[in-house]
XYZ file of C-alpha atoms in Angstrom:
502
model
C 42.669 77.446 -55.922
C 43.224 74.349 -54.522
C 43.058 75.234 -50.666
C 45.126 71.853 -49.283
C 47.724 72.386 -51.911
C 47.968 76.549 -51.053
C 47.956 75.605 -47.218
C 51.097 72.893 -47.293
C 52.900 74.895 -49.721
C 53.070 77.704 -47.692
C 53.875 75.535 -43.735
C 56.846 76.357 -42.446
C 58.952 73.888 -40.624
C 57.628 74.044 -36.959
C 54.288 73.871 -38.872
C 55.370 70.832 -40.514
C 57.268 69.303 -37.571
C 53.807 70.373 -35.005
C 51.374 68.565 -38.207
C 53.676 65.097 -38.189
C 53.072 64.740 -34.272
C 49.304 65.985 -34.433
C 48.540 63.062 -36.744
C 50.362 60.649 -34.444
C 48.112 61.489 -31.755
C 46.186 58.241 -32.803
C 47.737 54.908 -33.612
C 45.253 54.312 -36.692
C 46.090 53.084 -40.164
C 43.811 56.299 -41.805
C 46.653 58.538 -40.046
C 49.287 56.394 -42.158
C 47.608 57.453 -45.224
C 46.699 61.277 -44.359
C 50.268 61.556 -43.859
C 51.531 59.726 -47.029
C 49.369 61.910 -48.623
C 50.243 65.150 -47.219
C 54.232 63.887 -47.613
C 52.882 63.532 -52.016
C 51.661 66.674 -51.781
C 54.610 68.531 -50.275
C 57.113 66.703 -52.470
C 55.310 68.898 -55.610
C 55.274 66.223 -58.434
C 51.671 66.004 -58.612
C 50.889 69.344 -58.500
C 49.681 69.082 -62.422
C 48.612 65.696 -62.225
C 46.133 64.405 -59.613
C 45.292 61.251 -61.303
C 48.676 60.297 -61.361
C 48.914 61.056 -57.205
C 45.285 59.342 -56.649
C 46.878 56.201 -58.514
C 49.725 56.243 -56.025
C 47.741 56.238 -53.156
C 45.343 53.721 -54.334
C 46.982 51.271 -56.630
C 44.459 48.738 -56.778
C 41.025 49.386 -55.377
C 37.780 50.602 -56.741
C 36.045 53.724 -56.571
C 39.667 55.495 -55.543
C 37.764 59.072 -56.621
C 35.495 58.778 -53.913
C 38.054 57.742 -51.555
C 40.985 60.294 -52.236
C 38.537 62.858 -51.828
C 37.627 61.687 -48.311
C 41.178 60.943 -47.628
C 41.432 64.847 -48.757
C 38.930 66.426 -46.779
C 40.656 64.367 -43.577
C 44.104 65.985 -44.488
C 42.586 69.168 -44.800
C 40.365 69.004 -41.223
C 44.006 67.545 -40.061
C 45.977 70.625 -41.517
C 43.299 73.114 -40.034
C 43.283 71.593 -36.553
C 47.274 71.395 -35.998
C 47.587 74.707 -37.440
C 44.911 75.785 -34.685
C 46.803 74.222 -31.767
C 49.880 75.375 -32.504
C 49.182 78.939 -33.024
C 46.655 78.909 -30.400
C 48.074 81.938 -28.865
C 49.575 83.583 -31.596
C 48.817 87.248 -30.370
C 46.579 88.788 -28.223
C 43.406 88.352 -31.053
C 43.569 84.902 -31.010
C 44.089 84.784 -27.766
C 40.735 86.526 -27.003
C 38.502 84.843 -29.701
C 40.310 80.871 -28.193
C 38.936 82.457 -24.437
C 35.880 82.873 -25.911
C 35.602 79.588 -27.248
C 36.435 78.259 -24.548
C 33.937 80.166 -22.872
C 30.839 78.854 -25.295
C 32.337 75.213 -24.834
C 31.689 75.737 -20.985
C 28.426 76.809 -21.260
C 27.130 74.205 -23.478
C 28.218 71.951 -20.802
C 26.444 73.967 -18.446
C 29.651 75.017 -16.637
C 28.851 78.617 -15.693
C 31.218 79.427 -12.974
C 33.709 78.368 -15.959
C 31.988 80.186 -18.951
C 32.520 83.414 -17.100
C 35.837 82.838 -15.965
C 36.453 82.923 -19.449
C 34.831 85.628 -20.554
C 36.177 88.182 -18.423
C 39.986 86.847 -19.461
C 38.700 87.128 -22.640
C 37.320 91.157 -21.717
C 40.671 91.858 -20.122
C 42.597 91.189 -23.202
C 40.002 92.941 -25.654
C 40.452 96.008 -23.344
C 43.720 96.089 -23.541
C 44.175 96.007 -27.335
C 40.639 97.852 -28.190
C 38.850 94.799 -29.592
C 35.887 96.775 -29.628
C 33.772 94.161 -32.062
C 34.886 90.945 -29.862
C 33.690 93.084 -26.793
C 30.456 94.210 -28.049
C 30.102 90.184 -28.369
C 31.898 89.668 -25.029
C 28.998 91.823 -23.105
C 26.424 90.365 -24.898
C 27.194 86.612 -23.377
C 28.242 87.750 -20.285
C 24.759 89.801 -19.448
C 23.280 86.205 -21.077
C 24.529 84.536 -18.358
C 23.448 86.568 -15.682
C 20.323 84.721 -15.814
C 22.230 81.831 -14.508
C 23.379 83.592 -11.556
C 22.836 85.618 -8.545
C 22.548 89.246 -8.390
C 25.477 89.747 -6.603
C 27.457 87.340 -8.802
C 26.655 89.422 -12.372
C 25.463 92.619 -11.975
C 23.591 92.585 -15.753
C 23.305 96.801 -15.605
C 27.012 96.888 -15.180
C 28.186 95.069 -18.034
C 24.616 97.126 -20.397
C 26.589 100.430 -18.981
C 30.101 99.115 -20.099
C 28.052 97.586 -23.512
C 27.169 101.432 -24.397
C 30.668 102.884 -23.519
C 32.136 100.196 -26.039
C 29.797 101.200 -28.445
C 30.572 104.578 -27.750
C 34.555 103.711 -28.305
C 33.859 101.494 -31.565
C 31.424 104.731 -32.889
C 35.348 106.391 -32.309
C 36.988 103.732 -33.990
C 34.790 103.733 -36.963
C 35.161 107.216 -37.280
C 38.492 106.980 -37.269
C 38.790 104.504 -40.073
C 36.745 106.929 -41.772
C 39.134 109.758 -41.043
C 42.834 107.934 -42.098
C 42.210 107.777 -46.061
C 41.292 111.196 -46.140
C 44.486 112.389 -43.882
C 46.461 109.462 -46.121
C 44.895 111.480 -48.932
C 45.943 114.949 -48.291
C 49.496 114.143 -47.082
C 49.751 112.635 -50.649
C 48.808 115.418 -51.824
C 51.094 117.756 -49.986
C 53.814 115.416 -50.644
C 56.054 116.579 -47.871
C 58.437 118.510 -49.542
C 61.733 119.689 -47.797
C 60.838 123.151 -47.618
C 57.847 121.654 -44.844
C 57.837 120.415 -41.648
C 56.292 116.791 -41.232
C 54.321 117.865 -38.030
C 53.424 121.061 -38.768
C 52.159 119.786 -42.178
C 50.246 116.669 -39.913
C 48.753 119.115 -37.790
C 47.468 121.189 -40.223
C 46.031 118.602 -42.096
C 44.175 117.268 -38.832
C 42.840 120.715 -38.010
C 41.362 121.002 -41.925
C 39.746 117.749 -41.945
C 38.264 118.058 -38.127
C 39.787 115.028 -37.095
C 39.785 114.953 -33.353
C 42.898 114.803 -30.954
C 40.830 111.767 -29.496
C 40.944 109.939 -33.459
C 44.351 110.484 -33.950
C 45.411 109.689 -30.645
C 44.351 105.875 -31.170
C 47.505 103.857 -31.785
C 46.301 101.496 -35.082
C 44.938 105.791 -36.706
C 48.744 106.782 -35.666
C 50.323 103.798 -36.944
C 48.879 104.028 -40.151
C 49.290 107.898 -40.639
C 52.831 107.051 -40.044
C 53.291 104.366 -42.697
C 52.006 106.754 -45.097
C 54.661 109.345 -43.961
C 57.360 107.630 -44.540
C 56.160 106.165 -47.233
C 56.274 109.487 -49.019
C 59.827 110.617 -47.565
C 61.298 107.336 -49.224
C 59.520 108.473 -52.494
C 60.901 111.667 -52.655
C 64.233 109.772 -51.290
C 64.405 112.142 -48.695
C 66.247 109.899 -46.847
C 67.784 112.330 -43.733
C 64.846 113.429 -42.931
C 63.600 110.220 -43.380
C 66.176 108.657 -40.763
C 65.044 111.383 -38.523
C 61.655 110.969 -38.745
C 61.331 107.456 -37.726
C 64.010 107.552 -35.228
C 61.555 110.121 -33.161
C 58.542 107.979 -34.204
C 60.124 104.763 -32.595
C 60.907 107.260 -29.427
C 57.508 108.576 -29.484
C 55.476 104.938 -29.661
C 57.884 103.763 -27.256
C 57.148 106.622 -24.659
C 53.211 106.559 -25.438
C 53.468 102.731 -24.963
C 51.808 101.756 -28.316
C 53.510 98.933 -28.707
C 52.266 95.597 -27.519
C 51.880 92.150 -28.684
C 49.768 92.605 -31.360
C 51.170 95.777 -33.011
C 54.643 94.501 -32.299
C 54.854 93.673 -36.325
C 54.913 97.627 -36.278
C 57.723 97.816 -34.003
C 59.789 95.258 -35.907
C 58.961 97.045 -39.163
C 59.931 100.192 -37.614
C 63.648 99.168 -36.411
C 63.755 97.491 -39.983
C 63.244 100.815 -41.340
C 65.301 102.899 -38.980
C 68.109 100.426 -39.754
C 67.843 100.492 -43.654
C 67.706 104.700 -43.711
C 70.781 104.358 -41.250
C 72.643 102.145 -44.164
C 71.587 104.468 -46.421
C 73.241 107.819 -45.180
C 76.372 105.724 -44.063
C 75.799 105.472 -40.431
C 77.323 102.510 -40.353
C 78.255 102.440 -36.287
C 73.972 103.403 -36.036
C 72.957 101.119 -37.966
C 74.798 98.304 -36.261
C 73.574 99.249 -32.767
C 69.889 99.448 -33.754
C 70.423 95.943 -35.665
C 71.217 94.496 -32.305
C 68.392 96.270 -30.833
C 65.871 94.718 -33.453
C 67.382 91.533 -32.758
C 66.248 92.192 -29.386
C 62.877 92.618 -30.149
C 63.197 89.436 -32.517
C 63.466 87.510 -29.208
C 60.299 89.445 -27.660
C 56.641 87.091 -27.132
C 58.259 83.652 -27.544
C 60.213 84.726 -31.389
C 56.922 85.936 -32.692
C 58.351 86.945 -35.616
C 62.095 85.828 -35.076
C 61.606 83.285 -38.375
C 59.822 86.213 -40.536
C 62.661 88.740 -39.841
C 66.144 87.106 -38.918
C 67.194 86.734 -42.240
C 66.913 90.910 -42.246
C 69.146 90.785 -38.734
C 71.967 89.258 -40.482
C 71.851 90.487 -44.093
C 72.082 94.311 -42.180
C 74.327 93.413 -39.452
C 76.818 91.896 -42.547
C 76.520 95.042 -44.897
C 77.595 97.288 -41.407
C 80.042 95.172 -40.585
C 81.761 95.475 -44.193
C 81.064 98.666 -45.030
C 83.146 99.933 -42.010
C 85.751 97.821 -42.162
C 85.104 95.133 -39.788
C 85.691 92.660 -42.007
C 86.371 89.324 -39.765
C 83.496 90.135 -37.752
C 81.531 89.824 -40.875
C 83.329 86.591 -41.946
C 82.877 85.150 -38.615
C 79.361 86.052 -38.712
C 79.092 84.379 -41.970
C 80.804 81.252 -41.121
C 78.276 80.594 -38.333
C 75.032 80.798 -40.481
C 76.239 78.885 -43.722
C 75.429 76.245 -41.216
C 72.331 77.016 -40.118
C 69.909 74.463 -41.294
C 67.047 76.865 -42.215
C 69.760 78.538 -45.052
C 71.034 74.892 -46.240
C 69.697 74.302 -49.861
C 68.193 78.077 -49.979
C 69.677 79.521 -53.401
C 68.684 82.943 -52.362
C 70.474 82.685 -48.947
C 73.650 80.977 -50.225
C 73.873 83.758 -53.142
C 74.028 86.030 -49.877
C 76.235 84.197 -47.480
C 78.652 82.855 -49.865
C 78.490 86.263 -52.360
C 79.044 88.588 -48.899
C 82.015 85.820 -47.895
C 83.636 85.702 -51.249
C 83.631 89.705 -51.224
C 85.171 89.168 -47.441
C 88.167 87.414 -48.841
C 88.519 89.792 -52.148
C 88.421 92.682 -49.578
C 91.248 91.217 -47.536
C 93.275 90.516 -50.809
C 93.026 87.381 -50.716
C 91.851 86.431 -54.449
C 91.810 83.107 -54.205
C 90.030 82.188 -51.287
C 87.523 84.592 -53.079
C 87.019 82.419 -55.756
C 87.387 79.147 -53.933
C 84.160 80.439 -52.191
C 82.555 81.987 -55.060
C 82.438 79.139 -57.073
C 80.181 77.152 -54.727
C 77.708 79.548 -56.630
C 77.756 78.401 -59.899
C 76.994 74.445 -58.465
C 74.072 73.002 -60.704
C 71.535 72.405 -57.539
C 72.243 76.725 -56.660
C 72.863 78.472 -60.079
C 69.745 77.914 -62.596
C 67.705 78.373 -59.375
C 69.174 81.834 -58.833
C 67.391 84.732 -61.131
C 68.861 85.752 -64.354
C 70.181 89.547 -62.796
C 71.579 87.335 -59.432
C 73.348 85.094 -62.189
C 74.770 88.345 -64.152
C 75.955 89.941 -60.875
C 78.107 86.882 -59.250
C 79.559 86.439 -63.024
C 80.509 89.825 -63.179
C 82.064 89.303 -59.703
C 83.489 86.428 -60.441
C 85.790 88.298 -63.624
C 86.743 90.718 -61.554
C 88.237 88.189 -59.154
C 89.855 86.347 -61.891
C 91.389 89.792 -63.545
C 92.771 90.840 -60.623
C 94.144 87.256 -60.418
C 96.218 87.977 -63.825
C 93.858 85.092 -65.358
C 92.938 87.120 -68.328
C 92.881 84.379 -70.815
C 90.000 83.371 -68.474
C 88.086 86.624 -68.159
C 88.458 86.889 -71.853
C 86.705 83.528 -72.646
C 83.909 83.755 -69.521
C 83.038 87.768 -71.150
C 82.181 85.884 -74.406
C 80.199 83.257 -72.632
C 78.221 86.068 -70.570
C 77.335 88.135 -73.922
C 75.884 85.041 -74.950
C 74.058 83.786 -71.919
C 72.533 87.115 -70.401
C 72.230 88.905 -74.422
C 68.821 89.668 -73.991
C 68.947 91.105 -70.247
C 71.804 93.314 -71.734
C 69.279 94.753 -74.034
C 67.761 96.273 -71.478
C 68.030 100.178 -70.611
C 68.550 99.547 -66.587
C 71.755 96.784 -68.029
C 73.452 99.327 -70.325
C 76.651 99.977 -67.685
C 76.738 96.290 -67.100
C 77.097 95.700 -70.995
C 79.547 98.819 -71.441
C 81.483 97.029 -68.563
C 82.331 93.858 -70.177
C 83.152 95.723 -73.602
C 85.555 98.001 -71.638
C 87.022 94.863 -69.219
C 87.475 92.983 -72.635
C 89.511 95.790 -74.134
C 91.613 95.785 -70.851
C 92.120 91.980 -71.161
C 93.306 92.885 -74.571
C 96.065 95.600 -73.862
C 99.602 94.305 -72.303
C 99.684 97.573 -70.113
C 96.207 98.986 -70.022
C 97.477 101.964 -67.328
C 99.530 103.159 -69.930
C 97.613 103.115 -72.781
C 96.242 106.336 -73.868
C 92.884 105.698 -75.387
C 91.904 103.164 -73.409
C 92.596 105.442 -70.068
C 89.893 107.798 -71.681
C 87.782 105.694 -72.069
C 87.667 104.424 -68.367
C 87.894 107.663 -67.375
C 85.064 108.833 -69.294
C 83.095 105.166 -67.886
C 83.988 106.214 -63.980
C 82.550 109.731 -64.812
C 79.106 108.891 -66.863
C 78.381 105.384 -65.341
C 76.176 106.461 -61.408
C 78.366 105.115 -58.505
C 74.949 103.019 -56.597
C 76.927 101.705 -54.085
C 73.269 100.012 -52.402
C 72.225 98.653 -55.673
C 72.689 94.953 -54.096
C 75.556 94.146 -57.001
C 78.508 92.652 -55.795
C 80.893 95.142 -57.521
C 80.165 99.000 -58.490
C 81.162 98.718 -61.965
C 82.421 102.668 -62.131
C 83.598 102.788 -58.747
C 86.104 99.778 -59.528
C 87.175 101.668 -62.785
C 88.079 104.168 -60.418
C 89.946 102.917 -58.331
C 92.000 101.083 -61.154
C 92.257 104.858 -62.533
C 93.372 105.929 -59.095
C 95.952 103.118 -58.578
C 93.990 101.728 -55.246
C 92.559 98.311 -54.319
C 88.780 98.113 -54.797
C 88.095 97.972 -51.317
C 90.309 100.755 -50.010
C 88.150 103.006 -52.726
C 85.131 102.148 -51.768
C 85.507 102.258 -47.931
C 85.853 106.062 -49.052
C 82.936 106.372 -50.866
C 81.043 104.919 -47.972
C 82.271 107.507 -45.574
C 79.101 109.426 -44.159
């Protein structure tokens, strides 16, 4: 692994934006070429061919080797030490170990009054998020510098009494790390089935295994008991118990005030999980108000994690919004984010804003704005970088649109294309209703009045019946449920707005 290469390929634009200004801290002509280099190496077209990107940056001088590999090891020190002031204060870890550094930097210099001012910011913050290892450390150089002071200033038997009682508490802790893969072990085992109750079941394991109220009790033991739990209710796709389970979770963390800055990942995981089980049992008006609620806790500690997650905000605020019928709220949402500048040039994110905004339009019956949209999609610099089933599922869309446009000359020639393009996904056993679907749309192309026409009616009918209505598969169309509502005589949309009634 090349550990400059893995570090700038993974920066992320405040990362990139913070690095530029770091390096122009110094007027110097070395800064020039750290970030030439760094601008090479970002670009990607020397990732398989370092000569070729030494020769760039040294055209004409001797031993360039030795000095790309200096220039290297300067962009790398550079990368580590903007990285380092920028995320200084990242969460409340960081923010401990930086006091303590701090701390050591003021006693070197001899600065004692400072070195403990330090240290006991530094102990404030480990005590409040059970940093038991950093205090162990934190004790040790504060009773160290009691020799520089007065009795009265640093007790030393103080902080050996409060050095024992965190040993005491990190003897706890250990135990407790001990303790969660055998609990994570014998939930597994029990596997939670509906016939139980998940805290009677929790309980009862606890009391088996000896694990003490005082274990479990610690937030990071609960935390990760809980991940397991409903881990296993998603595996057995139990998801209303599911929904209930981590509704009275969030309640319960909430209440016992386990959340703080650095377990707030948990929280936003949480709400991410609350609102995904909501989707999937159709709560639609639920799942809309606890969106809004995560995006409340999106804006929590400076946007923490507002970058990580925000993408998750819209994508489940847009599937509410259309599932229930609130269609220009989702089109106005959709409208204002295509021009966000962090989804400009994204493939993945304009498959989802302009797939969502094209099914808008269809929705609202109007066909041609659908494919007006839709076709910004199959664009050279979006489509090849889009994978082969996100391909498959705007073409499919994208005959649909065109059928019920009458353009069946058109559907006709794109099915033959897509047999062609996507024959070996089609071989696939997960594929076979995709395949069955253009065979059956063909022979509909192919009939002047396919309502009307005997066989072919059985055979949709028998498709609508055998084919599994997955209306959370992430396709843009449910290939049965819009032979059913062909069947049925109803617009797509009107159909499946029933089938995602709770």
């Amino acid at each position: 692994m090349d550990s400059v290469h893995e570090i700038i390929k993974n920066l992320k634009k405040e990362e990139i934006r913070n690095f530029k200004i770091f390096t122009k801290r110094f007027q110097r002509q070395d800064s020039i070429k750290i970030t030439t280099l760094f601008d090479l190496i970002r670009s990607g077209k020397f990732d398989d061919d370092e000569k070729g990107l030494i020769l760039q940056l040294f055209p004409s001088e001797n031993n360039i080797s030795n000095a790309y590999y200096r220039l290297k090891n300067r962009l790398k020190n550079e990368l580590e030490k903007s990285l380092v002031n920028l995320h200084h204060n990242l969460d409340e870890k960081i923010g401990t170990i930086n006091y303590i550094t701090l701390s050591s930097i003021f006693s070197y210099k001899a600065q004692y009054e400072l070195a403990l001012y330090y240290l006991r910011k530094a102990e404030k913050t480990a005590l409040q998020n059970e940093f038991y290892e950093l205090l162990d450390f934190i004790y040790s150089q504060i009773i160290e510098l009691s020799y520089n002071f007065n009795f009265d200033e640093i007790n030393p038997l103080e902080y050996i009494e409060k050095r024992k009682e965190n040993a005491r508490k990190n003897s706890v802790f250990m135990e407790a790390n001990n303790a969660v893969p055998a609990v994570i072990y014998s939930l597994r085992k029990a596997n939670l089935s509906k016939s139980e109750d998940i805290n009677s079941t929790l309980q009862k394991t606890l009391k088996e295994l000896n694990i003490a109220s005082e274990i479990y009790n610690i937030p990071n033991v609960k935390l990760k008991i809980h991940y397991v739990i409903r881990s296993i209710l998603l595996q057995n796709k139990d998801f209303v118990r599911l929904e209930k389970y981590l509704i009275d979770s969030l309640n319960e963390f909430e209440e016992e005030k386990i959340f703080t800055k650095s377990t707030h990942i948990s929280k936003i995981s949480l709400m991410t999980w609350i609102v995904n089980a909501l989707m999937v049992n159709k709560k639609w008006n639920d799942s809309i108000a606890y969106t809004e609620k995560l995006l409340d806790e999106l804006n929590k500690y400076n946007k923490l994690y507002y970058d990580n997650f925000i993408w998750t905000y819209y994508q489940s605020l847009i599937t509410s919004y259309i599932s229930s019928n609130r269609l220009n709220e989702a089109i106005k949402l959709l409208e204002e984010i295509v021009e966000l500048p962090a989804h400009l040039g994204v493939a993945l994110y304009e498959f989802a804003i302009y797939g969502n905004l094209a099914l808008c339009y269809y929705f609202k019956q109007n066909i041609s704005e659908a494919i007006k949209i839709l076709s910004r999609l199959f664009l050279k610099d979006v489509y090849p970088k889009l994978s082969s089933e996100h391909q498959l599922s705007i073409s499919i869309f994208e005959i649909v649109l065109h059928y019920d446009n009458h353009n069946l000359d058109y559907v006709t020639y794109r099915i033959g294309e897509m047999k062609r393009q996507f024959r070996q996904l089609l071989k696939g056993e997960d594929l076979a209703e995709d395949k069955a679907f253009l065979k059956l749309l063909l022979n509909m192309c192919n009939k002047p009045d396919p309502l009307h026409d005997k066989p072919l009616l059985a055979q949709m009918d028998n498709f609508a019946k055998t084919v599994p209505q997955d209306i959370i598969s992430g396709k843009h169309i449910d290939c049965g449920l819009w032979i059913s509502a062909k069947l049925h005589k109803q617009h797509y949309y009107t159909y499946l707005l029933q089938a995602l009634q709770p």
